[in-house]
């Protein structure tokens, strides 16, 4: 896949280098597997493979930053102060999109939204949002019990896979007595309840 330079001012190889510099080997390998799944999903759903590639490669770009750095970005950009009550799992999506914009100069709103929504989803998700959300869940390294089911579903029915993933994630959080981010409930109500 060859980049047009419309969304990132460089080649794919240059973006890979920027991402690799900020991530541990295991997370960089995850990101490259998410890109592979995202490009495949983009081709199946008539979405730009270039945008899918870029969004996938940067979706976890900020995941290894400190809490102090996220808090500083939240304050500097006057983001919702309620974010301060949450942690890395929420910050690396919503605040991560801001960090990607600031550090990598990626400004396409669809790519930034796909990063922001990749962990908890949203009631309304574009095809690109859905692709990154699902690719993150079904990439070839995922080996939880239902991963193969989720993978087959993803390549047959993208919306069905968003629904499956949303329900699966919420069930996991409930079963482990983990706090649920309120926006995750809104995603559940839109994509799972009554379907
Ligand atoms: P990753 O960044 O590739 O590991 O994947 P994600 O960004 O999709 O998920 C990051 C973490 O957030 C995972 O451990 C999820 O189980 C967790 N997570 C997703 N939704 C919620 C939520 O509503 N509350 C909490 N506490 N954790 C969540
Ligand atoms: Fe993530
Ligand atoms: Fe995910
Ligand atoms: Fe991820």
XYZ file of N, CA and C and ligand atoms in Angstrom:
616
model
N 0.844 -1.206 0.000
C 0.000 0.000 0.000
C 0.883 1.262 0.000
N 0.590 2.118 -0.953
C 1.403 3.329 -1.140
C 0.601 4.540 -0.671
N 1.209 5.364 0.195
C 0.493 6.524 0.734
C 0.494 7.688 -0.262
N -0.633 8.408 -0.294
C -0.757 9.579 -1.174
C -0.158 10.832 -0.556
N 0.140 10.777 0.754
C 0.617 11.934 1.528
C -0.505 12.932 1.827
N -1.763 12.538 1.572
C -2.888 13.417 1.931
C -3.181 13.390 3.421
N -2.881 12.290 4.068
C -3.289 12.104 5.476
C -2.103 12.071 6.421
N -0.945 11.678 5.910
C 0.290 11.694 6.696
C 1.397 12.185 5.771
N 2.189 13.140 6.249
C 3.214 13.757 5.399
C 4.466 12.895 5.340
N 4.320 11.705 4.800
C 5.465 10.813 4.696
C 5.009 9.492 4.118
N 5.946 8.567 4.034
C 5.622 7.241 3.507
C 5.116 6.341 4.638
N 4.587 5.183 4.258
C 4.178 4.194 5.265
C 5.391 3.769 6.086
N 6.533 3.596 5.419
C 7.743 3.187 6.151
C 8.125 4.240 7.198
N 7.962 5.504 6.845
C 8.271 6.573 7.805
C 7.284 6.581 8.968
N 6.006 6.298 8.683
C 5.026 6.241 9.775
C 5.336 5.053 10.692
N 5.660 3.904 10.092
C 6.034 2.731 10.901
C 7.182 3.069 11.841
N 8.157 3.792 11.322
C 9.325 4.168 12.132
C 8.926 5.067 13.303
N 8.059 6.034 13.039
C 7.589 6.945 14.110
C 6.834 6.189 15.188
N 6.003 5.222 14.758
C 5.204 4.462 15.716
C 6.105 3.523 16.519
N 6.987 2.843 15.835
C 7.884 1.880 16.499
C 8.716 2.549 17.585
N 9.101 3.807 17.331
C 9.944 4.539 18.288
C 9.240 4.780 19.625
N 7.915 4.714 19.625
C 7.158 5.031 20.838
C 6.535 3.812 21.511
N 6.737 2.628 20.941
C 6.071 1.435 21.475
C 7.053 0.307 21.752
N 6.684 -0.526 22.726
C 7.440 -1.751 22.970
C 7.264 -2.689 21.772
N 8.158 -3.660 21.657
C 8.109 -4.576 20.513
C 6.774 -5.302 20.424
N 6.255 -5.748 21.573
C 5.015 -6.536 21.509
C 3.848 -5.681 21.047
N 3.798 -4.416 21.494
C 2.683 -3.566 21.072
C 2.860 -3.116 19.625
N 4.072 -2.885 19.197
C 4.294 -2.534 17.782
C 3.845 -3.698 16.886
N 4.159 -4.916 17.304
C 3.741 -6.083 16.507
C 2.209 -6.161 16.451
N 1.537 -5.837 17.567
C 0.060 -5.802 17.591
C -0.465 -4.797 16.568
N 0.126 -3.617 16.567
C -0.332 -2.542 15.691
C -0.192 -2.935 14.207
N 0.889 -3.626 13.890
C 1.092 -4.064 12.497
C 0.067 -5.146 12.120
N -0.276 -6.002 13.090
C -1.319 -7.008 12.811
C -2.693 -6.346 12.679
N -2.953 -5.296 13.477
C -4.225 -4.571 13.357
C -4.302 -3.923 11.970
N -3.176 -3.379 11.496
C -3.165 -2.774 10.155
C -3.553 -3.804 9.099
N -2.997 -5.010 9.201
C -3.297 -6.060 8.206
C -4.795 -6.358 8.192
N -5.384 -6.524 9.375
C -6.824 -6.798 9.458
C -7.626 -5.602 8.960
N -7.186 -4.400 9.294
C -7.935 -3.190 8.919
C -7.932 -2.984 7.401
N -6.810 -3.263 6.753
C -6.755 -3.109 5.287
C -7.706 -4.110 4.628
N -7.705 -5.329 5.153
C -8.607 -6.350 4.605
C -10.073 -5.921 4.784
N -10.417 -5.430 5.970
C -11.785 -4.972 6.231
C -12.137 -3.758 5.368
N -11.172 -2.887 5.133
C -11.407 -1.708 4.295
C -11.746 -2.140 2.863
N -10.981 -3.105 2.358
C -11.230 -3.570 0.991
C -12.611 -4.212 0.878
N -13.019 -4.944 1.908
C -14.326 -5.611 1.887
C -15.481 -4.621 2.004
N -15.205 -3.439 2.584
C -16.283 -2.494 2.872
C -16.144 -1.174 2.097
N -15.345 -1.202 1.042
C -15.178 -0.016 0.192
C -14.763 1.239 0.946
N -13.811 1.055 1.855
C -13.246 2.191 2.588
C -11.803 2.347 2.104
N -11.267 3.554 2.179
C -9.898 3.816 1.739
C -8.901 2.951 2.534
N -8.168 2.048 1.869
C -7.177 1.236 2.587
C -6.067 2.098 3.182
N -5.788 3.232 2.574
C -4.761 4.123 3.116
C -5.213 4.687 4.467
N -6.464 5.139 4.553
C -6.953 5.667 5.830
C -7.020 4.566 6.884
N -7.409 3.363 6.462
C -7.458 2.233 7.399
C -6.053 1.905 7.900
N -5.090 1.929 7.001
C -3.699 1.639 7.378
C -3.197 2.665 8.390
N -3.404 3.938 8.099
C -2.893 4.987 8.991
C -3.589 4.919 10.348
N -4.913 4.816 10.340
C -5.657 4.773 11.607
C -5.216 3.573 12.440
N -5.036 2.433 11.795
C -4.630 1.230 12.525
C -3.219 1.393 13.087
N -2.306 1.911 12.288
C -0.917 2.026 12.752
C -0.785 2.984 13.931
N -1.667 3.972 14.030
C -1.543 4.945 15.127
C -2.573 4.744 16.246
N -3.425 3.710 16.161
C -4.544 3.623 17.116
C -4.062 3.503 18.568
N -2.921 2.855 18.795
C -2.380 2.718 20.162
C -1.093 3.534 20.339
N -0.917 4.560 19.504
C 0.336 5.338 19.502
C 0.714 5.859 20.885
N -0.292 6.281 21.662
C 0.003 6.901 22.969
C -0.108 5.925 24.135
N -0.321 4.648 23.838
C -0.682 3.700 24.907
C 0.379 3.566 25.999
N 1.624 3.865 25.695
C 2.677 3.663 26.705
C 3.124 4.964 27.376
N 2.304 6.007 27.271
C 2.635 7.270 27.944
C 2.231 7.197 29.421
N 2.839 8.060 30.212
C 2.546 8.097 31.648
C 1.212 8.795 31.907
N 0.651 8.520 33.081
C -0.565 9.215 33.507
C -0.311 10.720 33.560
N 0.873 11.103 34.008
C 1.189 12.535 34.114
C 1.131 13.205 32.738
N 1.628 12.525 31.721
C 1.597 13.110 30.383
C 0.161 13.246 29.871
N -0.667 12.203 30.063
C -2.067 12.305 29.635
C -2.761 13.464 30.350
N -2.536 13.596 31.662
C -3.198 14.659 32.424
C -2.774 16.036 31.913
N -1.522 16.145 31.548
C -1.014 17.414 31.021
C -1.692 17.753 29.694
N -1.861 16.754 28.836
C -2.514 16.985 27.534
C -3.992 17.346 27.741
N -4.664 16.649 28.673
C -6.077 16.939 28.965
C -6.221 18.400 29.401
N -5.304 18.851 30.248
C -5.385 20.225 30.734
C -4.999 21.228 29.646
N -3.918 20.954 28.950
C -3.441 21.899 27.925
C -4.488 22.106 26.831
N -5.239 21.055 26.492
C -6.232 21.174 25.422
C -7.638 21.377 25.966
N -7.740 21.644 27.275
C -9.031 21.888 27.918
C -10.062 20.833 27.536
N -9.622 19.562 27.637
C -10.549 18.472 27.357
C -11.430 18.260 28.596
N -12.508 17.487 28.449
C -13.473 17.227 29.523
C -12.757 16.803 30.814
N -12.926 17.575 31.907
C -12.225 17.247 33.159
C -12.635 15.883 33.741
N -13.806 15.372 33.345
C -14.204 14.028 33.813
C -13.198 12.964 33.373
N -12.480 13.254 32.292
C -11.463 12.289 31.837
C -10.452 11.986 32.940
N -10.217 12.988 33.799
C -9.217 12.806 34.864
C -9.602 11.698 35.845
N -10.896 11.325 35.862
C -11.348 10.254 36.757
C -11.081 8.862 36.182
N -10.572 8.795 34.936
C -10.378 7.507 34.286
C -8.894 7.232 34.114
N -8.560 6.250 33.337
C -7.158 5.851 33.251
C -6.698 5.597 31.835
N -5.564 4.963 31.736
C -4.908 4.745 30.443
C -5.841 4.136 29.400
N -6.707 3.206 29.830
C -7.524 2.506 28.825
C -8.449 3.469 28.096
N -8.927 4.510 28.795
C -9.768 5.528 28.139
C -8.896 6.598 27.481
N -7.878 7.028 28.176
C -7.040 8.128 27.673
C -6.368 7.802 26.339
N -5.898 6.573 26.162
C -5.087 6.308 24.956
C -5.928 6.384 23.687
N -7.272 6.353 23.829
C -8.128 6.562 22.666
C -8.409 8.047 22.467
N -9.167 8.611 23.408
C -9.634 9.993 23.258
C -8.486 11.001 23.319
N -7.640 10.883 24.321
C -6.514 11.809 24.445
C -5.433 11.404 23.433
N -5.369 10.115 23.144
C -4.419 9.618 22.151
C -4.617 10.264 20.784
N -5.876 10.498 20.404
C -6.142 11.137 19.108
C -5.514 12.532 19.072
N -5.594 13.251 20.200
C -4.972 14.584 20.280
C -3.447 14.487 20.176
N -2.880 13.474 20.815
C -1.420 13.301 20.780
C -0.957 12.945 19.359
N -1.730 12.122 18.676
C -1.419 11.778 17.279
C -1.456 13.033 16.407
N -2.469 13.854 16.634
C -2.581 15.096 15.872
C -1.376 16.000 16.149
N -1.043 16.179 17.421
C 0.047 17.077 17.819
C 1.408 16.569 17.331
N 1.668 15.276 17.488
C 3.028 14.770 17.229
C 3.246 14.294 15.805
N 2.205 13.763 15.182
C 2.386 13.176 13.848
C 1.790 14.049 12.749
N 1.098 15.132 13.143
C 0.535 16.042 12.147
C -0.595 15.425 11.341
N -1.221 14.392 11.892
C -2.373 13.782 11.217
C -3.603 14.572 11.643
N -4.335 15.123 10.670
C -5.452 15.999 11.042
C -6.780 15.541 10.462
N -6.781 14.492 9.675
C -8.033 14.025 9.076
C -9.018 13.647 10.194
N -10.202 14.302 10.226
C -11.126 14.056 11.331
C -11.614 12.605 11.403
N -11.741 11.948 10.250
C -12.197 10.545 10.286
C -11.150 9.636 10.923
N -9.894 9.896 10.617
C -8.828 9.086 11.233
C -8.765 9.369 12.731
N -8.838 10.648 13.107
C -8.763 10.991 14.535
C -9.957 10.428 15.307
N -11.149 10.449 14.699
C -12.317 9.855 15.364
C -12.160 8.351 15.532
N -11.610 7.689 14.530
C -11.432 6.236 14.631
C -10.482 5.893 15.779
N -9.465 6.720 15.997
C -8.559 6.501 17.133
C -9.323 6.734 18.434
N -10.042 7.866 18.488
C -10.757 8.242 19.712
C -11.771 7.176 20.120
N -12.394 6.529 19.147
C -13.484 5.578 19.427
C -13.035 4.129 19.480
N -11.743 3.852 19.361
C -11.366 2.452 19.136
C -11.544 1.557 20.350
N -11.606 2.119 21.558
C -11.707 1.256 22.746
C -13.155 1.037 23.171
N -13.949 2.093 23.274
C -15.327 1.915 23.756
C -16.372 2.098 22.665
N -15.959 2.426 21.461
C -16.933 2.608 20.396
C -17.786 3.833 20.638
N -18.915 3.910 19.928
C -19.838 5.035 20.049
C -21.154 4.589 19.411
N -22.273 5.252 19.805
C -23.549 4.864 19.191
C -23.517 5.001 17.663
N -22.941 6.077 17.165
C -22.802 6.259 15.716
C -21.344 6.083 15.366
N -21.041 5.111 14.535
C -19.655 4.878 14.118
C -19.592 4.833 12.594
N -18.621 5.555 12.043
C -18.406 5.475 10.598
C -17.836 4.089 10.270
N -17.786 3.762 8.984
C -17.184 2.478 8.598
C -15.733 2.420 9.054
N -15.016 3.548 8.962
C -13.615 3.540 9.407
C -13.520 3.293 10.925
N -14.416 3.910 11.698
C -14.462 3.651 13.149
C -14.671 2.155 13.404
N -15.637 1.598 12.693
C -15.969 0.181 12.887
C -14.785 -0.711 12.525
N -14.092 -0.354 11.459
C -12.965 -1.156 10.992
C -11.841 -1.185 12.023
N -11.505 -0.044 12.593
C -10.413 -0.014 13.573
C -10.839 -0.724 14.862
N -12.067 -0.479 15.290
C -12.612 -1.121 16.503
C -12.563 -2.645 16.354
N -13.012 -3.137 15.222
C -13.074 -4.593 15.000
C -11.686 -5.171 14.713
N -10.883 -4.498 13.921
C -9.541 -5.019 13.594
C -8.711 -5.198 14.863
N -8.859 -4.271 15.815
C -8.143 -4.348 17.092
C -8.523 -5.631 17.844
N -9.755 -6.060 17.674
C -10.309 -7.204 18.415
C -10.001 -8.536 17.729
N -9.857 -8.529 16.425
C -9.722 -9.797 15.679
C -8.345 -10.007 15.047
N -7.401 -9.107 15.283
C -6.072 -9.261 14.664
C -5.507 -10.656 14.981
N -4.631 -11.146 14.127
C -4.213 -12.552 14.185
C -3.590 -12.985 15.513
N -3.137 -12.026 16.314
C -2.535 -12.403 17.597
C -3.551 -12.652 18.706
N -4.807 -12.281 18.496
C -5.826 -12.453 19.538
C -6.173 -13.931 19.653
N -6.101 -14.459 20.871
C -6.342 -15.897 21.031
C -7.291 -16.200 22.187
N -8.132 -15.219 22.573
C -9.157 -15.506 23.588
C -10.153 -16.502 22.967
N -10.950 -17.186 23.808
C -11.778 -18.285 23.309
C -12.645 -17.955 22.089
N -13.245 -16.760 22.051
C -14.145 -16.439 20.949
C -13.462 -15.719 19.785
N -12.131 -15.663 19.786
C -11.443 -14.864 18.766
C -11.727 -15.379 17.351
N -11.758 -16.701 17.183
C -11.978 -17.235 15.829
C -13.391 -16.937 15.344
N -14.357 -16.987 16.269
C -15.745 -16.647 15.924
C -15.814 -15.170 15.505
N -15.178 -14.313 16.297
C -15.190 -12.875 16.013
C -14.523 -12.586 14.665
N -13.463 -13.317 14.377
C -12.701 -13.117 13.141
C -13.553 -13.492 11.925
N -14.186 -14.646 11.967
C -15.033 -15.061 10.836
C -16.165 -14.071 10.635
N -16.763 -13.641 11.758
C -17.867 -12.689 11.671
C -17.394 -11.371 11.062
N -16.225 -10.914 11.471
C -15.711 -9.622 11.001
C -15.638 -9.573 9.475
N -15.172 -10.680 8.877
C -14.976 -10.680 7.430
C -16.251 -10.993 6.656
N -17.330 -11.347 7.397
C -18.616 -11.611 6.745
C -19.611 -10.481 6.985
N -19.532 -9.843 8.164
C -20.568 -8.901 8.603
C -19.947 -7.928 9.604
N -19.460 -6.794 9.098
C -18.742 -5.844 9.956
C -19.616 -5.339 11.110
N -20.864 -4.984 10.815
C -21.751 -4.477 11.883
C -22.028 -5.564 12.925
N -22.200 -6.788 12.447
C -22.386 -7.900 13.385
C -21.181 -8.064 14.290
N -19.999 -7.832 13.748
C -18.770 -7.950 14.540
C -18.646 -6.823 15.561
N -19.104 -5.629 15.206
C -19.107 -4.517 16.183
C -20.018 -4.893 17.351
N -21.172 -5.422 17.037
C -22.124 -5.826 18.064
C -21.541 -6.930 18.949
N -20.968 -7.942 18.323
C -20.378 -9.070 19.058
C -19.278 -8.588 19.998
N -18.396 -7.753 19.476
C -17.268 -7.248 20.276
C -17.770 -6.416 21.454
N -18.764 -5.569 21.209
C -19.291 -4.697 22.259
C -19.867 -5.521 23.396
N -20.643 -6.539 23.036
C -21.249 -7.403 24.049
C -20.168 -8.195 24.800
N -19.213 -8.724 24.053
C -18.147 -9.539 24.634
C -17.330 -8.713 25.637
N -16.990 -7.481 25.245
C -16.177 -6.620 26.114
C -16.942 -6.268 27.386
N -18.225 -5.931 27.224
C -19.025 -5.573 28.396
C -19.199 -6.774 29.329
N -19.435 -7.936 28.760
C -19.560 -9.153 29.588
C -18.277 -9.397 30.374
N -17.151 -9.196 29.709
C -15.859 -9.381 30.370
C -15.684 -8.377 31.522
N -16.047 -7.126 31.273
C -15.897 -6.104 32.316
C -16.816 -6.409 33.495
N -18.059 -6.825 33.211
C -19.011 -7.167 34.275
C -18.494 -8.355 35.077
N -17.988 -9.369 34.380
C -17.574 -10.588 35.081
C -16.341 -10.345 35.940
N -15.583 -9.286 35.641
C -14.387 -9.015 36.440
C -14.570 -7.805 37.364
N -15.851 -7.399 37.572
C -16.163 -6.289 38.480
C -15.350 -5.031 38.157
N -15.193 -4.755 36.875
C -14.435 -3.578 36.446
C -15.391 -2.410 36.216
N -14.940 -1.215 36.539
C -15.754 -0.018 36.281
C -16.012 0.105 34.789
N -17.242 0.490 34.462
C -17.618 0.652 33.055
C -17.691 2.135 32.722
N -17.003 2.495 31.691
C -17.034 3.889 31.233
C -18.433 4.142 30.660
N -19.109 5.214 31.110
C -20.506 5.391 30.696
C -20.723 5.357 29.180
N -19.801 5.872 28.412
C -19.969 5.847 26.954
C -20.031 4.416 26.412
N -19.428 3.473 27.139
C -19.475 2.079 26.692
C -20.905 1.536 26.780
N -21.674 2.047 27.742
C -23.084 1.633 27.862
C -23.886 2.179 26.679
N -23.564 3.409 26.276
C -24.276 3.986 25.123
C -23.992 3.170 23.867
N -22.748 2.702 23.729
C -22.403 1.849 22.585
C -23.209 0.549 22.657
N -23.262 -0.024 23.854
C -24.036 -1.264 24.049
C -25.509 -1.055 23.674
N -26.101 0.051 24.143
C -27.522 0.288 23.868
C -27.783 0.427 22.370
N -26.853 1.039 21.664
C -27.063 1.258 20.230
C -26.756 0.018 19.389
N -25.743 -0.759 19.800
C -25.256 -1.835 18.920
C -25.669 -3.238 19.338
N -26.085 -3.394 20.611
C -26.390 -4.749 21.109
C -27.841 -4.871 21.546
N -28.300 -3.959 22.426
C -29.643 -4.086 22.997
C -30.691 -4.087 21.887
N -31.599 -5.043 21.943
C -32.717 -5.082 21.013
C -32.353 -5.464 19.587
N -31.141 -6.042 19.393
C -30.793 -6.464 18.023
C -31.096 -7.937 17.799
P -5.645 -2.496 23.202
O -5.300 -1.052 23.430
O -5.152 -3.033 21.905
O -5.235 -3.366 24.365
O -7.249 -2.622 23.133
P -8.420 -1.594 23.529
O -7.989 -0.199 23.340
O -9.634 -2.035 22.771
O -8.724 -1.896 25.064
C -7.904 -1.468 26.105
C -8.442 -1.994 27.421
O -9.609 -1.277 27.821
C -8.833 -3.467 27.405
O -8.206 -4.119 28.487
C -10.358 -3.435 27.603
O -10.845 -4.583 28.273
C -10.519 -2.175 28.424
N -11.838 -1.572 28.394
C -12.683 -1.410 27.342
N -13.834 -0.800 27.717
C -13.722 -0.541 29.051
C -14.583 0.058 30.053
O -15.704 0.497 29.796
N -14.096 0.104 31.341
C -12.860 -0.380 31.681
N -12.451 -0.272 32.938
N -12.032 -0.943 30.774
C -12.449 -1.033 29.493
Fe -6.157 0.462 22.306
Fe -10.525 -2.741 21.036
Fe -4.949 -2.042 20.065
